[in-house]
Coordinates of C-alpha atoms and ligand atoms in Angstrom, one line a residue:
X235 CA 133.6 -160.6 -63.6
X236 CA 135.7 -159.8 -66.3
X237 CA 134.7 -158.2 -69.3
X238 CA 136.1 -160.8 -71.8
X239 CA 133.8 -163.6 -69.6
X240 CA 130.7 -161.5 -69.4
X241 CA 131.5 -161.2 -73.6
X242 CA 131.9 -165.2 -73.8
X243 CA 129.3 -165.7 -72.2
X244 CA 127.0 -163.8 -73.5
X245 CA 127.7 -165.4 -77.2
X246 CA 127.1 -168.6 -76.1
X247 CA 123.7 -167.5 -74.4
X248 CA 122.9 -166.3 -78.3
X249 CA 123.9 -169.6 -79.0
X250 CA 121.8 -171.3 -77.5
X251 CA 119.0 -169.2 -78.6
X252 CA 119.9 -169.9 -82.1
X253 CA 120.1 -173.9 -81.7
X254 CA 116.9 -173.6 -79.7
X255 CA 115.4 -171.7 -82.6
X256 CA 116.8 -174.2 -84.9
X257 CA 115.1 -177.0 -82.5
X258 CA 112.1 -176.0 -83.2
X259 CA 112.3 -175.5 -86.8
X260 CA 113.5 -178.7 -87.0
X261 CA 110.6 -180.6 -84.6
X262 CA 108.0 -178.8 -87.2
X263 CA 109.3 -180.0 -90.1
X264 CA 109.9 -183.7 -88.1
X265 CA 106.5 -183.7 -87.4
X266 CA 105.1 -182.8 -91.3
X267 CA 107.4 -185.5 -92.6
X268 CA 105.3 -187.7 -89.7
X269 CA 102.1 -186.5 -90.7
X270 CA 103.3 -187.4 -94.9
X271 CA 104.6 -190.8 -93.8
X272 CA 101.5 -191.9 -92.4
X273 CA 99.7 -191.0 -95.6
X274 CA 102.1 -192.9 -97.0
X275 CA 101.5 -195.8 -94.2
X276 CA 105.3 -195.8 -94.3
X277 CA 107.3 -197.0 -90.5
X278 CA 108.6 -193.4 -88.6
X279 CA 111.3 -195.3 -87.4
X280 CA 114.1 -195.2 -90.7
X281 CA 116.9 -196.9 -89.1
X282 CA 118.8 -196.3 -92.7
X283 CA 118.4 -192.8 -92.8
X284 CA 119.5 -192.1 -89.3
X285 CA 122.5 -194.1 -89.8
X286 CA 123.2 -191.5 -93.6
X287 CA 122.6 -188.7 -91.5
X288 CA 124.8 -189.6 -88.2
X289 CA 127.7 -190.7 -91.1
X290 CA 127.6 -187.8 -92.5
X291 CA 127.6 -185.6 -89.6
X292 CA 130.9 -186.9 -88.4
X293 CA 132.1 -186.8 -91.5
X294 CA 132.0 -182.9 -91.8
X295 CA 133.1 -183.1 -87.6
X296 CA 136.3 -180.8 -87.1
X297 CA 136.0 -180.5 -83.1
X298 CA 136.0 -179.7 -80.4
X299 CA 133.2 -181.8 -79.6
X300 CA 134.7 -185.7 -80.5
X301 CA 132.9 -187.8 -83.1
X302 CA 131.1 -189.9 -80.0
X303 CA 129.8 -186.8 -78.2
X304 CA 128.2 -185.7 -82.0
X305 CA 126.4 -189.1 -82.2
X306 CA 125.4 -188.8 -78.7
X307 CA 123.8 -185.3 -78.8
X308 CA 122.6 -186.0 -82.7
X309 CA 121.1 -189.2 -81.6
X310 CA 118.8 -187.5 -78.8
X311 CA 117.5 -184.9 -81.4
X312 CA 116.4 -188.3 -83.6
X313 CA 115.0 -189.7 -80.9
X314 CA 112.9 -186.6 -79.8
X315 CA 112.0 -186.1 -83.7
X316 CA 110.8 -189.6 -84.1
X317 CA 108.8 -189.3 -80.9
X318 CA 107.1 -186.6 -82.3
X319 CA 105.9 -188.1 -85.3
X320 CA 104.7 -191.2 -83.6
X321 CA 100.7 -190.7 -82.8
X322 CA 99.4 -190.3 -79.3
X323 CA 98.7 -194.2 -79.5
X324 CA 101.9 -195.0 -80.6
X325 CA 103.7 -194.0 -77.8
X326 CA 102.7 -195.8 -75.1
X327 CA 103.0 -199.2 -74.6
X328 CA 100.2 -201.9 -75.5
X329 CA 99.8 -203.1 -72.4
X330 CA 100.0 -199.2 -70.6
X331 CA 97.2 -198.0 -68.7
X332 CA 98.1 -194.2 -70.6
X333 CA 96.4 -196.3 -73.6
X334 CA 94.1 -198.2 -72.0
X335 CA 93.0 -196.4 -68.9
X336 CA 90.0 -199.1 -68.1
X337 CA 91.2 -202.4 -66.3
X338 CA 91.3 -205.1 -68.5
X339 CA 89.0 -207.8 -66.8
X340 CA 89.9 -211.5 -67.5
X341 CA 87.0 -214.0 -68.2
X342 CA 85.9 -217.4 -68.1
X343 CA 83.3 -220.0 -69.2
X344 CA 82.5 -221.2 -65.8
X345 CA 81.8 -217.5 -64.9
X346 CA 85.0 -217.3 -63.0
X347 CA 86.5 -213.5 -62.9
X348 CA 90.2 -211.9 -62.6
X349 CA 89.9 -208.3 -62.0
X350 CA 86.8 -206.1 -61.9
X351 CA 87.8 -205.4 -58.2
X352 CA 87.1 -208.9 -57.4
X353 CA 89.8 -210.8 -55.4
X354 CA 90.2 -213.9 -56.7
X355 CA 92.5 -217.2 -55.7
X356 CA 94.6 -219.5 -57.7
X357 CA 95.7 -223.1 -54.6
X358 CA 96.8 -226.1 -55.8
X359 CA 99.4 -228.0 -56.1
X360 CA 103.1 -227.3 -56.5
X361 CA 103.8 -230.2 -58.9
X362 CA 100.6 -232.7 -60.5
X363 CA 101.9 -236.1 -59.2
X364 CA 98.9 -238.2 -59.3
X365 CA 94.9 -237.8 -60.3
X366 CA 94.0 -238.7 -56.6
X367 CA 96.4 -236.3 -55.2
X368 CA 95.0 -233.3 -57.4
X369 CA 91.4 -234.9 -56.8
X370 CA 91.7 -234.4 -53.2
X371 CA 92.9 -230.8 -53.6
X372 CA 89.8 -229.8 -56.4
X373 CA 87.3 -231.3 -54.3
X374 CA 88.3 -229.1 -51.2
X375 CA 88.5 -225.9 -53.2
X376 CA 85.2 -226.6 -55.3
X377 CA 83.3 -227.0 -51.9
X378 CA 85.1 -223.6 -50.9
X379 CA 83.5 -222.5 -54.0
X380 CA 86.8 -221.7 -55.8
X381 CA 86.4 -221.7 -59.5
X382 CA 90.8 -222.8 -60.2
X383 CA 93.3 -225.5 -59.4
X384 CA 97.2 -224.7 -60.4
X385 CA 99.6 -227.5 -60.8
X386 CA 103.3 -228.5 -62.6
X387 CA 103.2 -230.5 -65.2
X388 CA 106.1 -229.1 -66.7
X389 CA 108.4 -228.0 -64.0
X390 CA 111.4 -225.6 -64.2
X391 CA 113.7 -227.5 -61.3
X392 CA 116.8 -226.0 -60.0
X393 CA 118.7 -229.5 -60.5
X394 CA 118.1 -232.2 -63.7
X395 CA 118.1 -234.9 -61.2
X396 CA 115.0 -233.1 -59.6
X397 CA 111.2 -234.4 -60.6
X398 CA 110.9 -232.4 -63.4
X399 CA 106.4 -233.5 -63.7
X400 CA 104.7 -235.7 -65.7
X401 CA 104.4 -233.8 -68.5
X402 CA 101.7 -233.8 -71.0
X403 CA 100.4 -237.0 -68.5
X404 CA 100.4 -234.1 -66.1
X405 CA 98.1 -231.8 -68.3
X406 CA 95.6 -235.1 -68.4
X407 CA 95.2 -235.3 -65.1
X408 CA 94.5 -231.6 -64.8
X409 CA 91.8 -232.0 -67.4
X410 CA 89.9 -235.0 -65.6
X411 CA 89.7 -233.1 -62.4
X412 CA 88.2 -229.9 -64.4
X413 CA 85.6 -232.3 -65.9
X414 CA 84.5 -233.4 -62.3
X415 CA 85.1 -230.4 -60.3
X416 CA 84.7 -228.0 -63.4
X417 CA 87.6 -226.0 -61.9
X418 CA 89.7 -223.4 -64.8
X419 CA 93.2 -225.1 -64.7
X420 CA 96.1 -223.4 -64.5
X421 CA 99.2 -225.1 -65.3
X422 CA 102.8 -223.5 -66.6
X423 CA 104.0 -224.2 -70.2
X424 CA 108.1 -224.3 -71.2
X425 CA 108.5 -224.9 -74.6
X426 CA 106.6 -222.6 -76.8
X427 CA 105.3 -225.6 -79.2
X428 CA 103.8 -226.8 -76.5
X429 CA 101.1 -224.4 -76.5
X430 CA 99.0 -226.2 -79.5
X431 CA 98.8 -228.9 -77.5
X432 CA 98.4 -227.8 -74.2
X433 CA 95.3 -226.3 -75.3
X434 CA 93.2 -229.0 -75.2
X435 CA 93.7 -229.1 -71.5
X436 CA 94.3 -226.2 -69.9
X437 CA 92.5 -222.4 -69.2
X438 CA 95.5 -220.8 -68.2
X439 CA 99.0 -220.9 -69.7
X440 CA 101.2 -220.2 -66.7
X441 CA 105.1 -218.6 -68.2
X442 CA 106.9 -219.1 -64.9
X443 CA 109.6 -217.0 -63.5
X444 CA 112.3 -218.9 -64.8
X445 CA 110.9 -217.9 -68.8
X446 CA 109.8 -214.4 -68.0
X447 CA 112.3 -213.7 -70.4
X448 CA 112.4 -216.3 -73.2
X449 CA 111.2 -214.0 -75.8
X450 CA 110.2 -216.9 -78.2
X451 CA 107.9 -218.5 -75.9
X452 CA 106.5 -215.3 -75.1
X453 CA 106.1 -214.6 -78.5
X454 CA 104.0 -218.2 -79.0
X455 CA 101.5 -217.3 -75.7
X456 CA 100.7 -214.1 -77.3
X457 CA 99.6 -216.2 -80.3
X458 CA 96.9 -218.2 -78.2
X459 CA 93.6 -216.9 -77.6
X460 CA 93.8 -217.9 -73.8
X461 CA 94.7 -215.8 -70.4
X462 CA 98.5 -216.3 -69.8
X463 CA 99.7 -215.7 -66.1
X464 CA 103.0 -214.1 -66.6
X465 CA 105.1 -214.6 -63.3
X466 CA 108.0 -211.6 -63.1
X467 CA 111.6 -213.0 -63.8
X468 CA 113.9 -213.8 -60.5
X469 CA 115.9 -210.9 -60.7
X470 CA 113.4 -209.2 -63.5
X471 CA 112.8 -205.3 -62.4
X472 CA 109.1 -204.1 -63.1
X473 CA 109.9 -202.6 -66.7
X474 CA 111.4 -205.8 -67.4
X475 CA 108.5 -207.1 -66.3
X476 CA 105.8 -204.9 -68.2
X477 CA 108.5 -205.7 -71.1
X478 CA 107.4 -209.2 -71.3
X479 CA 103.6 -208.4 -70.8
X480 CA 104.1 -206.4 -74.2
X481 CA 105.9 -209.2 -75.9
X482 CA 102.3 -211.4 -75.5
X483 CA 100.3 -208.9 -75.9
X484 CA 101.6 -207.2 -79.3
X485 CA 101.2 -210.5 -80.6
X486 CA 97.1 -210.3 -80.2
X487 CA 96.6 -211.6 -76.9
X488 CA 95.5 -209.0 -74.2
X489 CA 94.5 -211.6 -71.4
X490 CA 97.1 -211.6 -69.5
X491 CA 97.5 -211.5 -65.6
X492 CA 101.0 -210.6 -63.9
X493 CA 101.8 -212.0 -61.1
X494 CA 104.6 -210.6 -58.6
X495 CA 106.0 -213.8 -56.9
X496 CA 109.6 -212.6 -55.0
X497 CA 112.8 -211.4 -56.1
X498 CA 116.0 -212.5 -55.6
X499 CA 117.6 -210.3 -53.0
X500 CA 120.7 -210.9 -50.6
X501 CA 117.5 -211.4 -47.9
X502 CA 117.7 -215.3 -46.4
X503 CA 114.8 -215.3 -44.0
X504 CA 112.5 -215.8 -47.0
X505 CA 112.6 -217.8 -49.8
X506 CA 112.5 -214.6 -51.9
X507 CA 111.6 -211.0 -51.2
X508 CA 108.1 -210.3 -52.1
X509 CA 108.1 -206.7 -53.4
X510 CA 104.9 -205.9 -52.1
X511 CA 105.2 -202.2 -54.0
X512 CA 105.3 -203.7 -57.7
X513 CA 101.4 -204.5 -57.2
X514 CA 100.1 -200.6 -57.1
X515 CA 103.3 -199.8 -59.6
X516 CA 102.0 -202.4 -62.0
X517 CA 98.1 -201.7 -61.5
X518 CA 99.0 -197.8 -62.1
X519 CA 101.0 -198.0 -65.0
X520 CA 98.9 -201.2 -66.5
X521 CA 95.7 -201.5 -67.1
X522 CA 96.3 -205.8 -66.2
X523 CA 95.3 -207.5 -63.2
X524 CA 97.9 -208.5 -60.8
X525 CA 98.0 -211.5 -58.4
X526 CA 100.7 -212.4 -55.6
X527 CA 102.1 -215.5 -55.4
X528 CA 102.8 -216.0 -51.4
X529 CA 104.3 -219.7 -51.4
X530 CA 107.5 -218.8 -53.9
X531 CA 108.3 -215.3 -52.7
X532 CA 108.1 -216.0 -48.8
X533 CA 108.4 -219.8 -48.6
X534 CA 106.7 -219.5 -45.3
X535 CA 104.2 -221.0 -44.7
X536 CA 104.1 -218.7 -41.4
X537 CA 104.4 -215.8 -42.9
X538 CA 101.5 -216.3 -45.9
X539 CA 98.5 -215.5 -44.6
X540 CA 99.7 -211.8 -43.7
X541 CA 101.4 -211.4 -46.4
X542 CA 98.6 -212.5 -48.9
X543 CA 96.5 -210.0 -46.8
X544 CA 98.8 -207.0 -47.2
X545 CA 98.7 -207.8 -51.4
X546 CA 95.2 -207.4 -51.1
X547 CA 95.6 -204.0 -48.9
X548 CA 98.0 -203.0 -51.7
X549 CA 95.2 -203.6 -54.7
X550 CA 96.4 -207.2 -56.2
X551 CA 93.4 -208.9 -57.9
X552 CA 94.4 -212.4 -56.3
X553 CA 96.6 -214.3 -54.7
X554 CA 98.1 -217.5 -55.6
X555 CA 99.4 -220.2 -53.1
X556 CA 100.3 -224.1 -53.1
X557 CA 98.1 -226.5 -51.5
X558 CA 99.1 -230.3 -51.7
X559 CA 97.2 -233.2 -49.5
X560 CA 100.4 -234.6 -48.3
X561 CA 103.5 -231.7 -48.2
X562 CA 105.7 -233.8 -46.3
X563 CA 105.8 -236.7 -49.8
X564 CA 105.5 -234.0 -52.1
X565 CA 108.1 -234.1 -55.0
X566 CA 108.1 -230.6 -55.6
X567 CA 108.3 -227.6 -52.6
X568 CA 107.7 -230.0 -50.0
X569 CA 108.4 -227.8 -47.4
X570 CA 106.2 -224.6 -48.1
X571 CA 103.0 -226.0 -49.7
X572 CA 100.1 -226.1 -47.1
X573 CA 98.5 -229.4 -45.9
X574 CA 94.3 -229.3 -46.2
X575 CA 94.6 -228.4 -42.8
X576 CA 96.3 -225.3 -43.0
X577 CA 94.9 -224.2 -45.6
X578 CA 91.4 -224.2 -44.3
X579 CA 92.5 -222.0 -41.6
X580 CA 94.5 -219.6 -44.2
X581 CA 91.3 -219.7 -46.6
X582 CA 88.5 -218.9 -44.2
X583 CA 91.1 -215.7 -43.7
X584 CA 92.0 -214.3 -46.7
X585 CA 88.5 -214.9 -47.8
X586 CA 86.9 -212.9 -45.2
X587 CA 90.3 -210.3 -45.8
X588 CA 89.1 -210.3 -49.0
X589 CA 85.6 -208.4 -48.6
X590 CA 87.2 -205.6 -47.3
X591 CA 88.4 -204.7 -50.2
X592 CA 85.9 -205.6 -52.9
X593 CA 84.1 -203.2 -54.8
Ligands
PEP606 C1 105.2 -222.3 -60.0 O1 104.3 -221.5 -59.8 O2 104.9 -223.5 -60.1 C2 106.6 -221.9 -60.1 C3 107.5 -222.7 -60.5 O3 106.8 -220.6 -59.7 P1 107.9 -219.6 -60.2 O4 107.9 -219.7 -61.7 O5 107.3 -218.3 -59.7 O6 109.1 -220.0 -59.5
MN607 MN1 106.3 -224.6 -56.2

């Protein structure tokens, strides 16, 4: 090597001893300006500031480095200076198990349970169409001894000319069959003023796939005091997905219960491509239970009976599927929604799956 590179090189090895050196003077005085801030109960986060001290950093910029590459490398040091203010609590998310490391367990009147290492089942209906056609459906799970019924009123449909549910009629029905069967309903909610509403009749607010993303209604389910069942977006990845679960739950409301249902994928031989590793990624980094939805991801009815078993093998909390007395008239999913029939059959399975894994 020659000696000017050995030379070069070791000046810029003092170099970077200096800016480390400078580093950390400058994390310790970060984290005292943290520690007055919160005396002063003032934000860490000073958008204003950063935006002075960028400005006037490329101001006094003469090269090499270009004005971009400054704010770039400037930028990281904010970043890592604000993270050091912030408190141990306020770095993780709400909904984070590094916060929370107990499971959050989701309860209900009728004694019902989601989480606790109980395994428990959300059938019903695809779409509410009629009281006697959600009757039927209740009375078979309420002899199982199943303590919910799901079912569209609202329903997000591909195509306007599609049976888009009875609506608030819909949530009626709902409400008549918990009275007799004194089932928890769980039904899925569009529009965020629906909520007030919607409260009269329901246990659950489902947020289906189609809104995982619709910050505002988001925003309104975290206002409720009941569980939501937040279903992960079509083509939502799992931060995207613990993303929303924060938007509820930073508004107050901490029952929430995700649900992995399928992505979209460039897979045809299902209806989606259940992504049977978000459950243990979602139950590790959250403390929230987690529930598979077998109809919408495989569309098989085939296929849902092992599939439901591996989510349990995998540590979901539940699994939801669509049961409907009459598939082949049914407005909604005609084609993957079980008949009483089949469903017996997949019940008495994933039941006795389901004490395997119990605790
Ligand atoms: C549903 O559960 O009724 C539904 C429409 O599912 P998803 O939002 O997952 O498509
Ligand atoms: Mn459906």
């Amino acid at each position: 090597m020659s000696n000017e590179l050995e030379s070069l090189r070791e000046r810029i090895e003092g170099i970077n001893d200096e800016i480390l050196a400078l580093l950390q003077e400058r994390g310790t005085i970060a984290k005292k300006i943290g520690e007055e801030k919160r005396k002063q109960g003032t934000q860490v986060y000073d958008p204003q500031r950063e935006k002075e001290m960028l400005n006037h950093l490329i101001d006094n910029n003469e090269g090499p480095y270009n004005d971009n590459t400054i704010k770039q490398l400037f930028k990281e040091i904010f970043k890592a200076s604000t993270d050091l203010q912030k408190s141990e609590n306020e770095k993780h998310l709400y909904v984070s198990r590094k916060l929370k490391p107990e499971d959050t367990i989701v309860q209900f009147d009728n004694g019902a349970i989601i989480g606790n290492n109980k395994k428990s089942f959300v059938f019903g209906p695809c779409s509410v169409e009629s009281q006697e056609q959600v009757d039927t459906v209740a009375k078979d799970l309420a002899d199982r001894g199943e303590k919910f019924i799901r079912g569209g009123a609202f329903k997000p449909r591909t195509s306007p000319y599609d049976f888009q549910g009875l609506g608030e009629e819909g949530l009626k029905i709902l409400k008549n069959t918990k009275d007799k069967y004194g089932l928890n309903v769980v039904s899925e909610i569009v529009n965020p003023s629906h909520f007030e509403m919607a409260d009269e009749y329901l246990d659950v607010f489902q947020i289906g796939a189609r809104n995982m993303q619709n910050f505002e209604l988001l925003k309104e389910a975290g206002k409720t005091n009941k569980p939501i069942l937040l279903k992960r977006g079509l083509s939502a990845t799992i931060e995207e997905f613990i993303y929303a679960a924060e938007y509820i739950h930073s508004q107050g409301n901490s029952n929430i219960i995700l649900c992995e249902r399928g992505i979209r994928t460039y897979e045809k031989a299902t209806r989606n491509t259940l992504d049977i590793s978000a459950v243990p990624i979602l139950k590790q980094g959250t403390h929230l239970p987690v529930m598979v939805d077998v109809t919408h991801s495989t569309g098989r009815k085939d296929i849902m009976l092992p599939c439901a078993k591996a989510a349990l093998a995998v540590g979901a909390d539940g699994v939801m599927a669509e049961v409907h007395p009459d598939p082949s008239v049914a407005l909604s999913d005609a084609g993957q929604q079980m008949d009483l029939n089949e469903f017996d059959s997949f019940h008495k399975e994933i039941v006795q799956a389901a004490k395997l894994y119990e605790k």
